[in-house]
Amino acid sequence: MTEPRKPRRPALREPAVLDVLGEGVDPVADLHAAHESAAVLLGVGREGRDPEVTNRLLAVVDEVGITTLADLWAARPARSLPGVLYRLYVLREWVRAEPDQAARQYAAGTHFSEPNHAVAGADPTGPDAVRRVIDDILRGVFDGDFGLAMERAAAFARVVSAGRDNLVTRDGHLSGNLMVLADDLAASAKLWRAGALE
């Protein structure tokens, strides 16, 4: 029988070695940074309702990058202020990157989700129209009715989801599920109106 191993003493490391290993993640600091940055961004947009400021906030992804927003906000719950803002920016980035695909999927879903089509307001449904609508929805976050902007984004996502499902049955394209996103956006609108979206 072998003898049990003796416990080792913790190794003492030089400060330079610890710097190379990096700092640990502070989840509380990350949480505060996510919520405070989202609140500041929203506050700046809603404070003065300056069209120039709103345009800069629409283009914040161009300036800081979607990965920076993801680092700040993506891990937050979808039904929180940073979570919902992140998802709105991601939806906008998809429409801007794939306007033809977005327009095709949206157009394919209009007949299957007419009430949502009316709420989203993308008519006619070409690439320029869907880009304008998604910008208008995000603009409403900063200089309009935040709850209505969330409801419009939810309706937009539902129409696109219906269109994707329709295209799958017609020509075999893969369908993405935007219904969870739509439900989260609609729930966030209710939370906002109740003063509970944090």
Coordinates of C-alpha atoms in Angstrom, one line a residue:
M1 CA 0.0 0.0 0.0
T2 CA 1.3 3.4 -0.9
E3 CA 1.4 6.3 1.5
P4 CA -1.1 9.1 0.9
R5 CA 0.4 12.2 -0.7
K6 CA 1.1 15.1 1.6
P7 CA -0.7 18.3 0.7
R8 CA 1.4 20.8 -1.2
R9 CA 1.9 24.3 0.0
P10 CA 0.4 27.0 -2.2
A11 CA 3.0 28.4 -4.5
L12 CA 4.0 32.0 -4.0
R13 CA 4.1 33.9 -7.2
E14 CA 5.8 37.1 -8.2
P15 CA 3.4 40.0 -8.9
A16 CA 4.7 40.1 -12.6
V17 CA 3.6 36.4 -13.0
L18 CA 0.1 37.2 -11.5
D19 CA -0.2 40.1 -14.0
V20 CA 0.5 37.7 -16.9
L21 CA -2.1 35.3 -15.6
G22 CA -4.7 38.1 -15.7
E23 CA -7.3 39.3 -13.4
G24 CA -10.3 37.2 -12.5
V25 CA -13.8 38.1 -13.7
D26 CA -15.8 40.1 -11.3
P27 CA -19.5 39.2 -12.0
V28 CA -20.8 42.0 -9.9
A29 CA -18.7 44.6 -11.7
D30 CA -19.8 43.2 -15.1
L31 CA -23.5 43.3 -14.0
H32 CA -23.1 47.0 -12.9
A33 CA -21.2 47.9 -16.1
A34 CA -23.9 46.3 -18.3
H35 CA -26.9 48.0 -16.6
E36 CA -25.2 51.4 -16.1
S37 CA -24.0 51.6 -19.6
A38 CA -27.4 50.7 -21.0
A39 CA -29.1 53.2 -18.7
V40 CA -26.6 55.9 -19.7
L41 CA -27.0 55.2 -23.4
L42 CA -30.8 55.3 -23.1
G43 CA -30.8 58.4 -20.9
V44 CA -28.6 60.3 -23.3
G45 CA -30.9 59.5 -26.1
R46 CA -34.1 60.3 -24.3
E47 CA -32.8 63.4 -22.4
G48 CA -32.6 66.0 -25.1
R49 CA -34.3 64.3 -28.0
D50 CA -31.7 65.8 -30.3
P51 CA -31.8 64.2 -33.8
E52 CA -28.0 64.3 -34.2
V53 CA -27.5 62.5 -30.9
T54 CA -30.2 59.9 -31.9
N55 CA -28.4 59.3 -35.2
R56 CA -25.1 58.7 -33.3
L57 CA -26.8 56.3 -31.0
L58 CA -28.3 54.4 -33.9
A59 CA -24.8 54.0 -35.3
V60 CA -23.1 53.2 -32.0
V61 CA -22.3 49.7 -33.3
D62 CA -20.3 51.3 -36.2
E63 CA -18.3 53.1 -33.6
V64 CA -17.7 50.6 -30.9
G65 CA -18.5 47.3 -32.7
I66 CA -21.1 44.7 -32.0
T67 CA -18.5 42.6 -30.1
T68 CA -18.0 45.4 -27.6
L69 CA -21.8 45.5 -27.0
A70 CA -21.8 41.8 -26.8
D71 CA -19.1 41.8 -24.1
L72 CA -21.1 44.4 -22.2
W73 CA -24.7 43.2 -22.7
A74 CA -25.1 39.8 -24.3
A75 CA -24.9 37.8 -21.1
R76 CA -27.7 39.9 -19.5
P77 CA -31.2 38.4 -19.5
A78 CA -33.2 39.2 -22.6
R79 CA -35.8 40.9 -20.5
S80 CA -33.5 43.5 -19.0
L81 CA -32.5 46.9 -20.4
P82 CA -29.0 45.8 -21.5
G83 CA -30.3 42.5 -22.8
V84 CA -33.1 44.1 -24.9
L85 CA -30.9 46.9 -26.3
Y86 CA -28.3 44.3 -27.3
R87 CA -30.9 42.2 -29.1
L88 CA -32.3 45.3 -30.9
Y89 CA -28.9 46.3 -32.1
V90 CA -28.2 42.7 -33.3
L91 CA -31.5 42.7 -35.2
R92 CA -30.6 46.0 -36.8
E93 CA -27.2 44.7 -37.7
W94 CA -28.7 41.6 -39.4
V95 CA -31.0 43.8 -41.4
R96 CA -28.2 46.1 -42.4
A97 CA -25.9 43.3 -43.3
E98 CA -28.5 41.2 -45.2
P99 CA -31.1 43.6 -46.4
D100 CA -32.2 41.5 -49.4
Q101 CA -32.6 38.4 -47.2
A102 CA -34.4 40.4 -44.5
A103 CA -36.8 41.9 -47.1
R104 CA -37.5 38.6 -48.7
Q105 CA -38.2 36.9 -45.4
Y106 CA -40.3 39.8 -44.2
A107 CA -42.3 39.9 -47.4
A108 CA -42.8 36.1 -47.2
G109 CA -44.3 36.5 -43.7
T110 CA -46.6 39.4 -44.3
H111 CA -49.6 37.3 -45.4
F112 CA -49.2 34.9 -42.5
S113 CA -48.8 37.6 -39.8
E114 CA -50.9 40.5 -41.0
P115 CA -51.6 42.1 -37.6
N116 CA -47.8 42.0 -36.8
H117 CA -47.1 43.5 -40.3
A118 CA -49.4 46.4 -39.5
V119 CA -47.7 47.0 -36.1
A120 CA -44.1 46.7 -37.6
G121 CA -45.0 49.1 -40.4
A122 CA -42.6 47.9 -43.2
D123 CA -44.6 48.6 -46.3
P124 CA -43.6 48.3 -49.1
T125 CA -41.3 45.4 -48.1
G126 CA -38.1 46.0 -50.1
P127 CA -34.6 46.1 -48.7
D128 CA -34.6 49.9 -48.3
A129 CA -38.0 49.8 -46.6
V130 CA -36.9 47.2 -44.0
R131 CA -33.7 49.1 -43.3
R132 CA -35.7 52.3 -42.8
V133 CA -38.2 50.5 -40.5
I134 CA -35.6 48.8 -38.3
D135 CA -33.8 52.2 -38.0
D136 CA -37.1 53.9 -37.2
I137 CA -37.8 51.2 -34.5
L138 CA -34.4 51.8 -32.9
R139 CA -34.9 55.5 -33.2
G140 CA -38.1 55.2 -31.2
V141 CA -36.2 53.7 -28.3
F142 CA -34.3 57.0 -28.0
D143 CA -36.8 59.7 -29.0
G144 CA -40.2 58.1 -29.0
D145 CA -42.3 55.6 -26.9
F146 CA -39.9 52.9 -25.8
G147 CA -42.7 50.4 -25.2
L148 CA -44.1 51.0 -28.7
A149 CA -40.6 50.6 -30.1
M150 CA -40.3 47.2 -28.4
E151 CA -43.7 46.2 -29.7
R152 CA -42.8 47.2 -33.2
A153 CA -39.5 45.2 -33.0
A154 CA -41.4 42.2 -31.7
A155 CA -43.9 42.4 -34.5
F156 CA -41.1 42.8 -37.0
A157 CA -39.4 39.7 -35.6
R158 CA -42.7 37.7 -35.8
V159 CA -43.3 38.6 -39.5
V160 CA -39.7 37.6 -40.4
S161 CA -40.1 34.3 -38.4
A162 CA -43.4 33.6 -40.3
G163 CA -41.6 34.4 -43.5
R164 CA -38.7 32.1 -42.7
D165 CA -41.1 29.3 -41.9
N166 CA -43.0 29.9 -45.2
L167 CA -39.7 29.9 -47.2
V168 CA -38.7 26.6 -45.6
T169 CA -41.8 24.9 -46.9
R170 CA -41.4 26.4 -50.4
D171 CA -37.7 26.2 -51.1
G172 CA -36.0 24.4 -48.3
H173 CA -34.2 27.3 -46.7
L174 CA -33.4 26.8 -43.0
S175 CA -35.8 28.5 -40.7
G176 CA -34.5 30.5 -37.8
N177 CA -36.6 31.0 -34.7
L178 CA -37.2 34.6 -33.9
M179 CA -40.3 34.0 -31.8
V180 CA -38.3 33.8 -28.6
L181 CA -36.8 37.2 -29.5
A182 CA -40.3 38.6 -30.3
D183 CA -41.7 37.3 -27.0
D184 CA -38.8 38.8 -25.1
L185 CA -39.2 42.2 -26.8
A186 CA -43.0 42.2 -26.1
A187 CA -42.4 41.3 -22.5
S188 CA -39.8 44.0 -22.2
A189 CA -42.4 46.5 -23.5
K190 CA -44.7 45.5 -20.6
L191 CA -41.9 45.7 -18.1
W192 CA -40.9 49.2 -19.3
R193 CA -44.5 50.4 -19.0
A194 CA -44.6 49.0 -15.4
G195 CA -41.4 50.7 -14.6
A196 CA -39.7 47.3 -14.0
L197 CA -37.3 47.0 -16.9
E198 CA -33.9 47.3 -15.3

